[in-house]
Coordinates of C-alpha atoms in Angstrom, one line a residue:
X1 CA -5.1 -100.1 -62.3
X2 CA -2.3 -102.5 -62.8
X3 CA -3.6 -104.9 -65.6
X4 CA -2.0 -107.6 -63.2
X5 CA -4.1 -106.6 -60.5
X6 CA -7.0 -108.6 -60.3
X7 CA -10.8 -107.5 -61.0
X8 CA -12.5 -107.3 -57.7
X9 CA -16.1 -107.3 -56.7
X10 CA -17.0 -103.6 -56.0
X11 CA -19.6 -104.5 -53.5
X12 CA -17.1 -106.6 -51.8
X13 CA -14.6 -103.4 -51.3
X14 CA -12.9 -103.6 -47.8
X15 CA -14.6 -101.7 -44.5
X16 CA -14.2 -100.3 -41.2
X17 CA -13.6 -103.7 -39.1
X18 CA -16.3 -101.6 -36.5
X19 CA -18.8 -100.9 -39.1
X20 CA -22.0 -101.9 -38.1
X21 CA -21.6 -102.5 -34.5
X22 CA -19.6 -99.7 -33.3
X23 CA -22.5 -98.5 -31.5
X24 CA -23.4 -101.8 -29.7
X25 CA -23.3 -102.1 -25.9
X26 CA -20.4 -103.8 -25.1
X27 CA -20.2 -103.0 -21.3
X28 CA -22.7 -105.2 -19.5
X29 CA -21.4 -105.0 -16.0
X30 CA -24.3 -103.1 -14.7
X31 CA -27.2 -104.5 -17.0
X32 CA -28.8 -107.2 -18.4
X33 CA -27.1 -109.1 -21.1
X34 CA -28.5 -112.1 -23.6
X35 CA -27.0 -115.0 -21.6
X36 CA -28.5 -113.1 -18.3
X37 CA -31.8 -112.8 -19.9
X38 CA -32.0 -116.4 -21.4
X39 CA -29.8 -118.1 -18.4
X40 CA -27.7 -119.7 -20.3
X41 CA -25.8 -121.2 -17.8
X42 CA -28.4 -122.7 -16.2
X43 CA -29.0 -123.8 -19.5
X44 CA -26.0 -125.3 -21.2
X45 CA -25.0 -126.4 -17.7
X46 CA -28.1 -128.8 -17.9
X47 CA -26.1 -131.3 -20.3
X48 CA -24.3 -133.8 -17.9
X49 CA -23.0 -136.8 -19.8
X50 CA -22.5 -140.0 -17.4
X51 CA -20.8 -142.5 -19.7
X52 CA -17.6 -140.6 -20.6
X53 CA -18.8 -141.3 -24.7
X54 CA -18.6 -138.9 -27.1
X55 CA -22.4 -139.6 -28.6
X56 CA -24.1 -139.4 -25.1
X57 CA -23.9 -135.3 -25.7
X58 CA -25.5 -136.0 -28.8
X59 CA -28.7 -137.8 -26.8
X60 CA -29.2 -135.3 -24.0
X61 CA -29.2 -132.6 -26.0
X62 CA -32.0 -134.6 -28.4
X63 CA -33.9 -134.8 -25.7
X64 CA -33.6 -131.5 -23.8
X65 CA -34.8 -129.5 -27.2
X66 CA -37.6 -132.1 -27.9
X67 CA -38.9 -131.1 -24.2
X68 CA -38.1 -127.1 -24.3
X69 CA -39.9 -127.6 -28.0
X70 CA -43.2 -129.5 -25.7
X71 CA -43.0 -126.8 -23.1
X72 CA -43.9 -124.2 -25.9
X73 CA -46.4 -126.7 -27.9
X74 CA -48.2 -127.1 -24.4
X75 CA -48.1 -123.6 -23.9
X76 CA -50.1 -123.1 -27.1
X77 CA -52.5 -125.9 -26.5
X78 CA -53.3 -125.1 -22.7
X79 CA -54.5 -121.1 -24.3
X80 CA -56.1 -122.6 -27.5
X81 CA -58.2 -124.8 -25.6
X82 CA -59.5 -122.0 -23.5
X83 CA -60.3 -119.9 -26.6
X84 CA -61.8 -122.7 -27.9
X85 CA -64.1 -123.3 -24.8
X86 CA -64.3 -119.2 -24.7
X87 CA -65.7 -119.2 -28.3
X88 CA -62.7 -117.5 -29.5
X89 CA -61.4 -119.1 -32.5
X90 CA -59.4 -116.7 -33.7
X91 CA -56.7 -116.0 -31.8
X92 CA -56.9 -120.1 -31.2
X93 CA -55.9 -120.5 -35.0
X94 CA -53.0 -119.0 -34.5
X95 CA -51.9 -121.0 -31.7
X96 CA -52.6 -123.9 -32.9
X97 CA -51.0 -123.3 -36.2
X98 CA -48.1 -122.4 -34.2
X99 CA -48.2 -126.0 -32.4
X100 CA -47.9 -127.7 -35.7
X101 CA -44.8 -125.6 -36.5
X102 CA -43.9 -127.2 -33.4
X103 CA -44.0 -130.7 -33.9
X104 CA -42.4 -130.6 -37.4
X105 CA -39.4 -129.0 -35.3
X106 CA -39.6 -132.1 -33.5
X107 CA -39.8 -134.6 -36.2
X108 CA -37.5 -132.7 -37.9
X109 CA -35.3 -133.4 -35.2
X110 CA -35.3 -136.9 -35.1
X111 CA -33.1 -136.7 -38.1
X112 CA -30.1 -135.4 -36.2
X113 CA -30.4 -138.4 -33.5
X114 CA -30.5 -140.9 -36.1
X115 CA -26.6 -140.2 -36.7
X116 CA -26.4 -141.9 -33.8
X117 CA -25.4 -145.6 -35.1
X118 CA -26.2 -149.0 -32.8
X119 CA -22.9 -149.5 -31.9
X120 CA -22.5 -145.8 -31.0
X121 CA -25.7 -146.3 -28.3
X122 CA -24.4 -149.7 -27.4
X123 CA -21.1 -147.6 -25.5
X124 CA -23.8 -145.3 -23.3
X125 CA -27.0 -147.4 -22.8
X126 CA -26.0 -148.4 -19.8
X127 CA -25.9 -145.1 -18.3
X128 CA -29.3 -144.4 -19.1
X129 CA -30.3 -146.9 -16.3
X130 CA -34.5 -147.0 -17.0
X131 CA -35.0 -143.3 -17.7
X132 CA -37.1 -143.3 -20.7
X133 CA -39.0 -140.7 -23.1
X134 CA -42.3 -143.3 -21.9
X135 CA -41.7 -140.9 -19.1
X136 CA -41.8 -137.7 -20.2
X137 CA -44.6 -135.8 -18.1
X138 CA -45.1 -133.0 -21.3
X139 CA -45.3 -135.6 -23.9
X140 CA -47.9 -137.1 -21.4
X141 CA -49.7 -133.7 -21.1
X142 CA -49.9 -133.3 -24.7
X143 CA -51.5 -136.5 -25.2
X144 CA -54.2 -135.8 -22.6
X145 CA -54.6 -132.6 -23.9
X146 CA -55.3 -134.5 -27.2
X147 CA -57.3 -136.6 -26.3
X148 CA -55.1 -139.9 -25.8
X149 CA -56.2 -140.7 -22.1
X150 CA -55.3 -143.7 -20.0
X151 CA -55.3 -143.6 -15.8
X152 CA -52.4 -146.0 -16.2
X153 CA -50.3 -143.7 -18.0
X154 CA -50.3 -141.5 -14.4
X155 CA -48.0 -144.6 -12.3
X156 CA -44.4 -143.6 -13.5
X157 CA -44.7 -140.0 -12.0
X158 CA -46.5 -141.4 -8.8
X159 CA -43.0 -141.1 -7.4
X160 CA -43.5 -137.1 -7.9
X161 CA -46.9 -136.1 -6.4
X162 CA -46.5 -132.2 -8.1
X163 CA -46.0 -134.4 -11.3
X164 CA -48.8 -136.7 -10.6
X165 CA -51.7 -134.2 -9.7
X166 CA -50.8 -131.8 -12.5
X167 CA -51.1 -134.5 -14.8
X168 CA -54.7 -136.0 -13.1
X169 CA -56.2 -132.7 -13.3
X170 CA -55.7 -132.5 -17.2
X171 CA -56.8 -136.4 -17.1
X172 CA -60.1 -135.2 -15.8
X173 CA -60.6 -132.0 -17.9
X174 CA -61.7 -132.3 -21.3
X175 CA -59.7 -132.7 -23.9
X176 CA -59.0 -130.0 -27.0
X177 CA -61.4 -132.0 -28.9
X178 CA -63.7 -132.4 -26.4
X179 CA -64.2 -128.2 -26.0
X180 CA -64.6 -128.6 -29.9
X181 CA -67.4 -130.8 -29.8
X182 CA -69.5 -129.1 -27.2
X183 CA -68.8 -125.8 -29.2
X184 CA -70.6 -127.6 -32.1
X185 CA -73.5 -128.1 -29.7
X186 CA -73.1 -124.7 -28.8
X187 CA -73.6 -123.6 -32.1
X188 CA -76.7 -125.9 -32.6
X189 CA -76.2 -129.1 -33.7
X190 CA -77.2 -131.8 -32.7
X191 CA -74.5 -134.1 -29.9
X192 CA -75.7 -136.9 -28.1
X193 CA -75.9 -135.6 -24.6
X194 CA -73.8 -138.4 -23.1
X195 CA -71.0 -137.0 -25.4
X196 CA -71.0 -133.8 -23.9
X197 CA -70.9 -134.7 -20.5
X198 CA -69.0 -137.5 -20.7
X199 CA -65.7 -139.7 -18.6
X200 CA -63.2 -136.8 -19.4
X201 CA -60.6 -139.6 -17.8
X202 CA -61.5 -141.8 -21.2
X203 CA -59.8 -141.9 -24.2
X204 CA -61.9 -140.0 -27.2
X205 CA -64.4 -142.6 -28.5
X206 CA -66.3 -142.4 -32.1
X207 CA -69.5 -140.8 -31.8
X208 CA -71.9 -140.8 -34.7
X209 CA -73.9 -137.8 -33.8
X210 CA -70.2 -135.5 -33.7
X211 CA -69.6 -136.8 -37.5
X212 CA -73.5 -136.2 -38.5
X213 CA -71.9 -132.7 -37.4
X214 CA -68.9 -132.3 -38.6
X215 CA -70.1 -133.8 -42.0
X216 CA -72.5 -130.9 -42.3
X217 CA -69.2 -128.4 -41.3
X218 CA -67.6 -129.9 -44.4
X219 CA -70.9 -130.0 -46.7
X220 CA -71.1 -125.9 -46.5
X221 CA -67.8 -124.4 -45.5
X222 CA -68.6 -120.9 -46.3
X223 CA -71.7 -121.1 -43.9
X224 CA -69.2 -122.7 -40.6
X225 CA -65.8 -121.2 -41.7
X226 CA -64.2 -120.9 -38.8
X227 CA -65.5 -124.5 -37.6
X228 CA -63.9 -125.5 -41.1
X229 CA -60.3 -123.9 -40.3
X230 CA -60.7 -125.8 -36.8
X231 CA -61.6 -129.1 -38.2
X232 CA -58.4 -129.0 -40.4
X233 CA -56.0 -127.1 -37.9
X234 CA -56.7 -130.8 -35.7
X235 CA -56.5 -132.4 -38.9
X236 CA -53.1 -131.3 -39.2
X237 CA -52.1 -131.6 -35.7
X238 CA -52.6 -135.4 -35.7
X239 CA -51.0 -135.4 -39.2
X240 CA -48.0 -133.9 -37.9
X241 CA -48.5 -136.1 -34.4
X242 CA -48.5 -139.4 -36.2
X243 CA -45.4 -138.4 -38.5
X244 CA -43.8 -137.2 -35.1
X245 CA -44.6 -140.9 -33.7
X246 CA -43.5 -142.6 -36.7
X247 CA -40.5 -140.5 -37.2
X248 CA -39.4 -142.1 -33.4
X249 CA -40.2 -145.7 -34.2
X250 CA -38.2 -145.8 -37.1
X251 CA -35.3 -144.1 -35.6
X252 CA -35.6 -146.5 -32.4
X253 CA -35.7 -149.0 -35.1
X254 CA -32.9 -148.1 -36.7
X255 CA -30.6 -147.7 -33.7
X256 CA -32.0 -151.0 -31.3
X257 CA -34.1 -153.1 -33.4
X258 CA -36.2 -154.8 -31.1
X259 CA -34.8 -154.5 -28.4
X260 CA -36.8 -153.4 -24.7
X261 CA -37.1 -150.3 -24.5
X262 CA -34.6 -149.1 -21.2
X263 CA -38.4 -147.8 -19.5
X264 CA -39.5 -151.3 -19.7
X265 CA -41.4 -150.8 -22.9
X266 CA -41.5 -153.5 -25.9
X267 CA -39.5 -150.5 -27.6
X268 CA -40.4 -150.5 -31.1
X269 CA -43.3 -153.1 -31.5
X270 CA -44.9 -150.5 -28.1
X271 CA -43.7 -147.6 -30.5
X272 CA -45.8 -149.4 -33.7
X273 CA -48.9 -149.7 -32.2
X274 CA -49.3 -146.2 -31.0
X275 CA -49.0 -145.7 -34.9
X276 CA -52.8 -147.0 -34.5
X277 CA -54.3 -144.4 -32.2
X278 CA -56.7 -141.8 -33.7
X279 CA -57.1 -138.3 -31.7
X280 CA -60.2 -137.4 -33.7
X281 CA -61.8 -140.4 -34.9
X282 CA -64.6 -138.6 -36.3
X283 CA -62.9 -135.8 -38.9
X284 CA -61.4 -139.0 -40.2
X285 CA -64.1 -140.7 -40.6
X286 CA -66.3 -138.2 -42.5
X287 CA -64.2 -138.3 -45.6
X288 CA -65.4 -141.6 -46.7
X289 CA -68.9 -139.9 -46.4
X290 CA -68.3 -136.8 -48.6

């Protein structure tokens, strides 16, 4: 070798510009090709800015994951609910640890729309006209399906009956937590009878006979394991919930103040005291009493 000749990396020694894909299918005139199989141009077609500003892009496609990203959380929820009310915690322990992965995608997320500066929103807001994430009809779903219930909460898709019914059907069913709480009954402890046959269309109310049960989950975990793993997968779930709605407070925060929100909403002061809402009151509760 030429002692002006560079040392070189001999794992980095130049190859066949087809190596490792010469094989692939290139020719996809007559089959079924990623884009096909994922329509992508439905997809990426879905993005239709209206105020002409560079940032609105940035919004929509915010939004458009967050709701693809609820369409696979609900997806999980909807099956681990039934396992739950089957008696089949296992495979509902994966699904539900799936659904936390979930919302920390979301959170997660929030970080990317908070490059989005005041003055930046100020340009497109008006574009927006009063569409609002108060109206998503998933994010709605996964509350009821949590347990956060309020008739009310049905008015802004009234203007889509489909919309409307789906959503007043899971307002009447029980909840996640409520299948969890009549499978403690099922497995012989003690629930007050009016818990288990309760107003599904209520929000989830503290009751003391679910903790007496619970608390006894928690006293001797090796006797109710799987009831342990499904007292802290919720556990987690409203962790990662709550840092989901505090991650958008502070980034509505951060981008509008106090402003109204463009749905109607007192914005961020609305956004604070959902901060306040508990899903499961009573796995809370029983750690002051262990």
């Amino acid at each position: 070798m030429n002692e002006d000749t560079p040392p070189t990396c001999p794992f980095n020694s130049p190859r066949p510009a087809s190596e490792g894909w010469h094989d692939a299918k290139l020719d996809f005139s007559k089959s079924m090709s990623y884009g096909d199989y994922l329509q992508l141009d439905t997809l990426l077609a879905a993005q239709k800015p209206l105020s002409g500003e560079h940032d609105e892009m940035l919004f929509i496609i915010q939004h458009h994951t967050s709701e693809l990203w609820m369409k696979l959380a609900l997806h999980e929820l909807r099956a681990a609910l039934l396992c739950v009310r089957n008696d089949e915690l296992d495979p509902a322990f994966k699904m539900l640890s799936r659904v936390k992965r979930i919302f920390e995608q979301i959170v997660t997320g929030w970080n990317v729309l908070a490059t989005l500066t005041p003055s930046d929103y100020t340009l497109m807001r008006g574009s927006l006209g009063s569409s609002s994430g108060f109206q998503s009809h998933q994010y709605r779903e996964i509350e009821f399906r949590l347990g956060n219930k309020n008739e009310q909460m049905l008015k802004p898709h009234a203007h889509r009956p489909e919309l409307h019914d789906a959503l007043a059907t899971v307002l009447a069913e029980p909840s996640l937590y409520d299948e969890a709480v009549r499978l403690l009954a099922r497995r012989g402890f003690e629930i007050d009878a009016a818990r288990l046959e309760r107003d599904w269309t209520g929000p989830t109310v503290y009751d003391a006979t679910v903790e007496a049960a619970w608390l006894a989950v928690y006293r001797e975990p090796r006797r109710y394991w799987d009831l342990y793993q499904l007292a802290e997968d919720l556990v987690d779930i409203e962790d990662r919930f709550r840092q989901w709605r505090f991650r958008h407070v502070t980034t509505v925060e951060r981008i509008i103040g106090f402003k109204t929100g463009t749905g109607g909403t007192s914005g961020a002061t609305y956004l604070r005291k959902m901060l306040d809402v508990v899903l499961f009151p009573e796995l809370w509760q029983l750690r002051t009493q262990l």
